[in-house]
Short mmCIF file of C-alpha atoms in Angstrom, two decimals:
data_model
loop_
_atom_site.label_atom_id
_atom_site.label_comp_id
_atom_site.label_asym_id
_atom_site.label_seq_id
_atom_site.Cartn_x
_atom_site.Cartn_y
_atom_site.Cartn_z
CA UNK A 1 41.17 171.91 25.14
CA UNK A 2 43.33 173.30 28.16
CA UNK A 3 43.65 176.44 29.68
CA UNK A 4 47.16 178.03 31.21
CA UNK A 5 47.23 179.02 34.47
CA UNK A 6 49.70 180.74 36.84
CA UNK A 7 51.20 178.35 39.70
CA UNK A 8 48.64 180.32 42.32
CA UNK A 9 45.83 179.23 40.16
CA UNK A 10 47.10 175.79 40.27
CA UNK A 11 47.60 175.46 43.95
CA UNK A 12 44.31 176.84 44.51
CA UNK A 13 42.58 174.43 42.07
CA UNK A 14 44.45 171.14 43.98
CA UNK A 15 43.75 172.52 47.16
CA UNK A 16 40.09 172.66 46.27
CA UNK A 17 40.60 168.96 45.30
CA UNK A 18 41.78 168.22 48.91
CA UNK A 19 39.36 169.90 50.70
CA UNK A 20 36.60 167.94 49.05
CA UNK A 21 38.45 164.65 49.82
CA UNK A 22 37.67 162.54 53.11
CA UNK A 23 40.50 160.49 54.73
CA UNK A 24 40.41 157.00 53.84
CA UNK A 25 38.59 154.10 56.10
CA UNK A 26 39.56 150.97 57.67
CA UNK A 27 38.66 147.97 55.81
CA UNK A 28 36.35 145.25 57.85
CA UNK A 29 35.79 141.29 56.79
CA UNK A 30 31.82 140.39 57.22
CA UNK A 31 32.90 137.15 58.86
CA UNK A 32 35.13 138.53 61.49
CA UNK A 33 33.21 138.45 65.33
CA UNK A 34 35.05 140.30 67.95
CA UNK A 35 38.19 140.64 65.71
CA UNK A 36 38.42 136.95 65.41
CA UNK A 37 37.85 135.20 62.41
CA UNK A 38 36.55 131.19 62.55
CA UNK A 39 37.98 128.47 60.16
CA UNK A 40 34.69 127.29 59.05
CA UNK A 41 34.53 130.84 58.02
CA UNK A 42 38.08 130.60 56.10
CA UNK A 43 35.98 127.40 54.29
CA UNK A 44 33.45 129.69 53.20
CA UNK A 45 35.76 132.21 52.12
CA UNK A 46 36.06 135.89 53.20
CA UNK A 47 33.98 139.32 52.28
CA UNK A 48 36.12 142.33 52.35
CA UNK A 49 34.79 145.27 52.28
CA UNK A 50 35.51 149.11 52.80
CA UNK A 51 33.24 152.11 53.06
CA UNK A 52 32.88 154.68 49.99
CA UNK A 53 33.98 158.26 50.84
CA UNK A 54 33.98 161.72 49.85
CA UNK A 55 36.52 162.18 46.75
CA UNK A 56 36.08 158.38 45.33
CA UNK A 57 34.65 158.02 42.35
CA UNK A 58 32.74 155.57 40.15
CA UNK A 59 35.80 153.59 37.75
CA UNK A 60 37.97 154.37 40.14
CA UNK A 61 40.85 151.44 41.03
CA UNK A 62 41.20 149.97 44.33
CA UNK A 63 43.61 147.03 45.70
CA UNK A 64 42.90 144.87 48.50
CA UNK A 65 45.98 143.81 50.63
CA UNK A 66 45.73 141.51 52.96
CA UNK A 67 48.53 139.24 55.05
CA UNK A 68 49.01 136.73 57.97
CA UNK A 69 51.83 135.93 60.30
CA UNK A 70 52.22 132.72 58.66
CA UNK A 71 53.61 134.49 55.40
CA UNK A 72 50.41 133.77 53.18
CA UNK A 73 49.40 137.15 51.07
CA UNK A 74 46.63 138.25 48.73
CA UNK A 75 45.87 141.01 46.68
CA UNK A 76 42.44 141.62 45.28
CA UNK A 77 42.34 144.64 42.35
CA UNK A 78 38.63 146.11 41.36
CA UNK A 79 36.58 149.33 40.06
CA UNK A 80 34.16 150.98 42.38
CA UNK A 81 30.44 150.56 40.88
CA UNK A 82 28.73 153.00 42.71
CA UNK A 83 28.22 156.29 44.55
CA UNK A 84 27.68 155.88 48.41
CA UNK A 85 27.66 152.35 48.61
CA UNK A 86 30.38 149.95 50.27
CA UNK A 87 33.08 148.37 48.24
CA UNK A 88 32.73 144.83 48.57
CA UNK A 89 34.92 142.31 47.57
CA UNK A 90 35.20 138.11 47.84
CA UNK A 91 38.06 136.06 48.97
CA UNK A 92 37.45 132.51 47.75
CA UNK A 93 38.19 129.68 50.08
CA UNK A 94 41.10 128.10 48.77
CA UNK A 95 42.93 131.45 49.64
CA UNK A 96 41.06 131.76 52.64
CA UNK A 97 42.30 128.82 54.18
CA UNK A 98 46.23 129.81 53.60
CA UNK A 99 45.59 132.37 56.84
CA UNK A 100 46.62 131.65 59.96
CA UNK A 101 47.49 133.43 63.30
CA UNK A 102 47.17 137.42 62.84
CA UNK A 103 45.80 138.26 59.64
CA UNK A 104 46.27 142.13 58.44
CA UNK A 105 44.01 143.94 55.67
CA UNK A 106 44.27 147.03 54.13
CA UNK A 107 43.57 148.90 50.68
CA UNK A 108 44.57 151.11 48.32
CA UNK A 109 42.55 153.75 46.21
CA UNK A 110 44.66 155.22 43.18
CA UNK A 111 42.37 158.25 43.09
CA UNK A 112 44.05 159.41 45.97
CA UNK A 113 47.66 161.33 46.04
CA UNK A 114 50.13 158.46 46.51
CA UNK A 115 50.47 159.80 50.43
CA UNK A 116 46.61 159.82 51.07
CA UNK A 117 46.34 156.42 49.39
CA UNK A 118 46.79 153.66 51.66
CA UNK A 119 43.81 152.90 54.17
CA UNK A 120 44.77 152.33 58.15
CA UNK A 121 45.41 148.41 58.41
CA UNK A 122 42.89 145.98 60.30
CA UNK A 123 44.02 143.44 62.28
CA UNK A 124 42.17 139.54 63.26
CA UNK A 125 42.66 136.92 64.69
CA UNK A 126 41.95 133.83 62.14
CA UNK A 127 41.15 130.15 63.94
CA UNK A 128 43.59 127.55 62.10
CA UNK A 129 45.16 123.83 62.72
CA UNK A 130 48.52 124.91 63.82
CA UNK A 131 50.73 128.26 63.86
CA UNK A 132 54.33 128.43 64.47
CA UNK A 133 55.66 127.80 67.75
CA UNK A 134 57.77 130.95 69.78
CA UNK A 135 60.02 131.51 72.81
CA UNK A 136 58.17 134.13 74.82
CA UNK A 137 61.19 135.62 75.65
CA UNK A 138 63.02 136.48 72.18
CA UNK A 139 63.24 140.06 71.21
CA UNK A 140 63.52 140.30 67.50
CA UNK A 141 64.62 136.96 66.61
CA UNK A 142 67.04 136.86 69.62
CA UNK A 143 66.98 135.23 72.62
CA UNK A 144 68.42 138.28 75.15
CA UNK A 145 71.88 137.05 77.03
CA UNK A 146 69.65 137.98 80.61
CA UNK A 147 67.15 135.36 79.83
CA UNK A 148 69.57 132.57 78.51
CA UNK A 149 70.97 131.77 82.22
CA UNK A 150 67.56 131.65 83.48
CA UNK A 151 65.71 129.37 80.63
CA UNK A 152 62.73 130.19 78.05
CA UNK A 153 59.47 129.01 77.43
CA UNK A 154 58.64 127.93 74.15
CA UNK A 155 55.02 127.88 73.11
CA UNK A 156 53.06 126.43 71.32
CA UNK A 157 49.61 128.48 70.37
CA UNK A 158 46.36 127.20 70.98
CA UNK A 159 44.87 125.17 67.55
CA UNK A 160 42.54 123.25 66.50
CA UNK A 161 44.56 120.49 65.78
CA UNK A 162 45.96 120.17 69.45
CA UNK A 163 42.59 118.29 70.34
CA UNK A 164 42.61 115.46 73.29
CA UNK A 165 44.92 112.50 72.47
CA UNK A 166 46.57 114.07 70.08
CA UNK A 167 50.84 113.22 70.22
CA UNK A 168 53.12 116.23 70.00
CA UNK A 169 56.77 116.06 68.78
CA UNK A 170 58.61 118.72 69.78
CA UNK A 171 62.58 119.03 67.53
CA UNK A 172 64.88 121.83 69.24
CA UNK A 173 68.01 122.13 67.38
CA UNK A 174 70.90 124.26 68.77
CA UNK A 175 74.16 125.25 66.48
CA UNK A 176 75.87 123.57 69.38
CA UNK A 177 75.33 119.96 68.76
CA UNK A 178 75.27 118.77 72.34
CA UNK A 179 72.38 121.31 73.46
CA UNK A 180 69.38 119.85 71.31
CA UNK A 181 66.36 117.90 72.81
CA UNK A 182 63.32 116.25 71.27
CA UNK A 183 60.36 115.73 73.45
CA UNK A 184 56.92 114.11 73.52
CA UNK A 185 54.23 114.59 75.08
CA UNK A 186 50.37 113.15 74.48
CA UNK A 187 47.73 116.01 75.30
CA UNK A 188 45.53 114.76 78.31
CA UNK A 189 43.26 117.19 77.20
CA UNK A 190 42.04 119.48 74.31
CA UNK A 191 43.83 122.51 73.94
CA UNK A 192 41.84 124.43 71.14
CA UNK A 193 42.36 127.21 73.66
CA UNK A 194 44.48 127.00 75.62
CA UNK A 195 48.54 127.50 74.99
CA UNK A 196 51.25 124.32 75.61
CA UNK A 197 54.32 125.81 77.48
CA UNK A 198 57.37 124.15 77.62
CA UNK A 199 60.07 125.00 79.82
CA UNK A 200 64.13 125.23 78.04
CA UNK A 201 66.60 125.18 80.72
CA UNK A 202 69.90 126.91 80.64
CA UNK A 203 71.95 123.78 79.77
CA UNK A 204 70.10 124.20 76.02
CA UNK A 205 70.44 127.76 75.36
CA UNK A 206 74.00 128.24 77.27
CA UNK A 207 76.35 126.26 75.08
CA UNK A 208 74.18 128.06 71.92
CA UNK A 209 75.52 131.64 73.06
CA UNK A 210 76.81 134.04 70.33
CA UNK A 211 74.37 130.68 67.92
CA UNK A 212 71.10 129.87 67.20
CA UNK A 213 68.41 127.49 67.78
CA UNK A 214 65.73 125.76 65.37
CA UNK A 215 62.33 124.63 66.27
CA UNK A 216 59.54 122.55 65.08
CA UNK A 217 56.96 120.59 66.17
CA UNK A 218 54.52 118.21 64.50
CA UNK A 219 51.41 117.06 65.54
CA UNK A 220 49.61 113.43 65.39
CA UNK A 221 45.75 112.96 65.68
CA UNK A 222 42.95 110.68 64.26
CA UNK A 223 41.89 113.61 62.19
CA UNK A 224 45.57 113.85 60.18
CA UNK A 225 48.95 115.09 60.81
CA UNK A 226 50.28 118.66 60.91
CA UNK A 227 53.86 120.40 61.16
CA UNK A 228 54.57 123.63 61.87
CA UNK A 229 56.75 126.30 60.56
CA UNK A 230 60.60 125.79 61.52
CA UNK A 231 61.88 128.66 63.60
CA UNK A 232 65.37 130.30 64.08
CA UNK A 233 66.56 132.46 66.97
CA UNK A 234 70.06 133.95 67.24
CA UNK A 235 71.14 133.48 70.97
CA UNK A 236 72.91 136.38 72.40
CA UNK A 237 76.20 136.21 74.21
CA UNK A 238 77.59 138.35 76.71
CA UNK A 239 79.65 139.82 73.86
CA UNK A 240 78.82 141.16 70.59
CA UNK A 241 79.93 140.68 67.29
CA UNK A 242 83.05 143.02 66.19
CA UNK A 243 82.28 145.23 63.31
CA UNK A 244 83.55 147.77 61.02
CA UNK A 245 83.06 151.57 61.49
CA UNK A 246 82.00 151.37 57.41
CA UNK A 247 80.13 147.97 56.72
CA UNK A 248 77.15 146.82 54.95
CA UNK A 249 75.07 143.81 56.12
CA UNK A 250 73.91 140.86 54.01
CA UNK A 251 70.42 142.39 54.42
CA UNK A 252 70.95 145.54 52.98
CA UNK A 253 72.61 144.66 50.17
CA UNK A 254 70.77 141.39 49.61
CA UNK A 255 73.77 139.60 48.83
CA UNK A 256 76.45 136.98 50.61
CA UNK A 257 78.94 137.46 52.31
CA UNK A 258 78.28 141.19 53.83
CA UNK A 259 80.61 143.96 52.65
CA UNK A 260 83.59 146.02 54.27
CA UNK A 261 83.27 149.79 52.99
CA UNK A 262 85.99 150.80 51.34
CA UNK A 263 86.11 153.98 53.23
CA UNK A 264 89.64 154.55 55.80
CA UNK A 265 90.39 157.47 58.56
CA UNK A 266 93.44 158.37 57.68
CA UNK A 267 94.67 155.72 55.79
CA UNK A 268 93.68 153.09 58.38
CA UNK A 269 90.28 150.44 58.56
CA UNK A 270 88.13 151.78 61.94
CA UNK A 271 87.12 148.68 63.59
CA UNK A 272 84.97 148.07 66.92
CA UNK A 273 84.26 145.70 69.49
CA UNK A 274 81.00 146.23 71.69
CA UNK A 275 81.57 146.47 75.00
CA UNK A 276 78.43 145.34 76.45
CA UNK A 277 78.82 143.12 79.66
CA UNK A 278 82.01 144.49 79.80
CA UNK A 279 84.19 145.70 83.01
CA UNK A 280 86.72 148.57 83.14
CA UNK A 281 89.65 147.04 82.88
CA UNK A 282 88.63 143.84 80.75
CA UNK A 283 90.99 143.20 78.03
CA UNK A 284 89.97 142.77 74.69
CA UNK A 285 92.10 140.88 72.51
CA UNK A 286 90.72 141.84 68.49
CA UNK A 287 92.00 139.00 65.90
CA UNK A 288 91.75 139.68 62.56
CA UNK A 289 92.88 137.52 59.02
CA UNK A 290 92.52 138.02 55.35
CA UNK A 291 92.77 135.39 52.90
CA UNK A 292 94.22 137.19 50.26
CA UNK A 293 96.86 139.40 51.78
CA UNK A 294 99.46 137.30 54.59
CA UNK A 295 98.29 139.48 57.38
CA UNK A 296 97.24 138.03 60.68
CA UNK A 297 96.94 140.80 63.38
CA UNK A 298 95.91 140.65 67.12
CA UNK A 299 95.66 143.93 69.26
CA UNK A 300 95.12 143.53 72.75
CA UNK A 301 92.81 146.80 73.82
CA UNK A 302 91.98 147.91 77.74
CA UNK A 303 88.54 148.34 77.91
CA UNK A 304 88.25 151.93 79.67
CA UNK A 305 84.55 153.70 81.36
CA UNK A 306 84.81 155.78 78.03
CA UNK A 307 84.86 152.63 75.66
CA UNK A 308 81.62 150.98 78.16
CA UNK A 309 79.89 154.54 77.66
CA UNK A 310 79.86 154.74 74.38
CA UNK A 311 79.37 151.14 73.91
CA UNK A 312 82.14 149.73 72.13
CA UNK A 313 85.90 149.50 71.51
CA UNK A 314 87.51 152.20 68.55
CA UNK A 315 90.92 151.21 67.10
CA UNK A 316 91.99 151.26 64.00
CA UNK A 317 93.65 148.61 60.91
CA UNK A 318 96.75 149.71 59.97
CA UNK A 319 96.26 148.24 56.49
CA UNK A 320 95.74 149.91 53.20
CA UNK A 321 92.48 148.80 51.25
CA UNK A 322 94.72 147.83 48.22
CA UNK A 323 96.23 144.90 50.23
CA UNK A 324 92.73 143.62 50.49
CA UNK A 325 91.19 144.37 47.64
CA UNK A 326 89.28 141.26 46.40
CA UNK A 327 89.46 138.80 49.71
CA UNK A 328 87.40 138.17 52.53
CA UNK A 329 88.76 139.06 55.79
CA UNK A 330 87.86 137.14 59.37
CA UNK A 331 87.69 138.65 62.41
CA UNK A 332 86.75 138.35 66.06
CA UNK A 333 87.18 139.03 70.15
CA UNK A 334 87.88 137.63 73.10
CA UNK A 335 87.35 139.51 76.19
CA UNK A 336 89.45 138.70 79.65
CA UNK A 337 87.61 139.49 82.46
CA UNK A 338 90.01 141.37 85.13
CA UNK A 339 87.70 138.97 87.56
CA UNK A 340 88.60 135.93 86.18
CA UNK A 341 87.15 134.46 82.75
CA UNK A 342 87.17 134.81 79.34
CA UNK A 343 84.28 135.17 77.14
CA UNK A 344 84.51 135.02 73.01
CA UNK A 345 82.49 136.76 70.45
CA UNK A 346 80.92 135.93 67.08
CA UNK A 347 82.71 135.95 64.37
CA UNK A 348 82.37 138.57 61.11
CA UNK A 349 83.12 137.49 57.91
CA UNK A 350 83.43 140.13 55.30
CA UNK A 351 83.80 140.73 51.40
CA UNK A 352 86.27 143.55 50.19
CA UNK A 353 85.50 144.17 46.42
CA UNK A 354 88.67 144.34 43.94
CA UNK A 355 88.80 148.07 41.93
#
């Protein structure tokens, strides 16, 4: 049986529902001390567990989500029971144990609007043999050009598998192949808690400019032998990769090699090429080649205040998208310093779909 109602009868009704409905609580784990969470307590497994609240109801559907740094996940689905009493849930061991470094838990209650559904996230620290190593200066996955002519310091976390005695290998890789190293080093102590540093110098991160870098490091004791997660940094170079105005990047469109928009400015491609490190009165020479249409073009462009201000290089392609349609196209920069020098960029490869 239903009743009709006019839309001011409606909103009153939900916004009854609302006001009777408490904002959702963090989540806690039982095992966690000080926000830290021990691995003989990842052996015993985990008990989640969030607080019942005003507007939840008995049969209604929750989710644990929970996460670590070392890209382990777990979802746990259930019904509430009861009125007033905590939601409690178990996380057996053998998932447990897949944590490692910063663990994150949250939940979700479907009896909530979709935008008042997701709890506040927790955050631990979770005890484990080895996490991934890190350079303490890279800024989302890049190692910034000011810190590559001074050196880094890679790190390797505290664990319980870095214990006295213990050998450590130690594999950095560099797109250039003369810039790698491999080093050893046998702990004269136990470092549970305490972080290995190693200093990079310049002459490994230098030739790697407008690269990358790998790392990896394994570890040998009496109690069994461990390797961590391999790790990639871009290295930045004094000058950035050229772009179109109208692009899409392999990570947006999930898909290789990255996409040139077919979108012109009055019948010509907009290009740019960033102009950070740059001088006024730099040159910068813009080289660009299809594979599909015999067109190899290089436009030598003053680099003015205005260009340095706005941070990058306009000009245009004087090529119609027809001549491209279905190639990739190549393209890159070289910058000449007025004070002596030339510096290159990285290059861009992209796709230009046919009609």
């Amino acid at each position: 049986m239903t009743k009709q109602v006019m839309l001011q009868e409606r909103n009153r009704i939900v916004e009854a529902f609302g006001e009777r409905r408490e904002p959702l609580r963090p989540a806690s784990i039982d095992e966690a001390v000080d926000g830290k969470i021990s691995y003989s307590s990842l052996e015993n497994g985990l008990t989640l567990r969030f607080p019942f609240v005003e507007g939840m109801e008995v049969g209604g559907e929750y989710i644990f989500i929970s996460s670590s740094d070392e890209g382990v996940g777990h979802t746990l689905r259930g019904t509430i029971q009861a009125e007033n009493q905590d939601i409690v849930a178990a996380l057996p061991p053998d998932h447990a144990l897949g944590f490692s470094g910063e663990l994150s838990l949250m939940y979700r209650y479907f009896g909530f609007p979709p935008e008042h559904s997701f709890s506040p996230p927790t955050y631990y620290s979770v005890e484990g043999w080895l996490y991934r190593p890190l350079v303490d200066e890279a800024v989302d996955g890049v190692i910034p050009v000011s810190a590559v002519s001074r050196g880094v310091n890679l790190r390797i976390k505290a664990a319980l598998s870095l214990e006295k005695n213990a050998a450590v290998s130690v594999y950095w890789v560099g797109s250039n192949s003369d810039a790698c190293f491999v080093e050893y080093r046998i702990l004269q102590a136990d470092h549970s808690k305490e972080d290995i540093v190693i200093p990079v110098g310049s002459a490994f991160l230098v030739p790697n400019k407008n690269g990358h870098v790998h790392f990896i490091y394994t570890v040998h004791s009496n109690r069994g032998t461990w390797t961590s997660k391999l790790v990639r940094l871009e290295v930045e170079g004094e000058l950035g990769m050229p772009t179109a105005k109208y692009w899409l990047p392999e990570e947006l469109i999930l898909a290789k090699p990255a996409r040139l928009v077919k979108t012109d400015e009055g019948g010509k491609i907009p290009m740019q090429v960033p102009t950070q490190g740059c001088s006024e009165g730099d040159v910068a020479t813009f080289i660009f080649v299809s594979d599909h249409f015999r067109g190899e073009f290089i436009f030598r462009l003053p680099v003015t205040s205005g260009d340095i201000a706005q941070g990058y290089k306009p000009f245009n392609l004087p090529i119609p998208f027809t001549l491209l349609a279905g190639s990739n196209v190549t393209f890159m920069a070289v910058v000449e310093r007025q004070t002596g020098g030339t510096v290159g960029s990285p290059v861009n490869k992209l796709y230009v779909e046919a009609d």
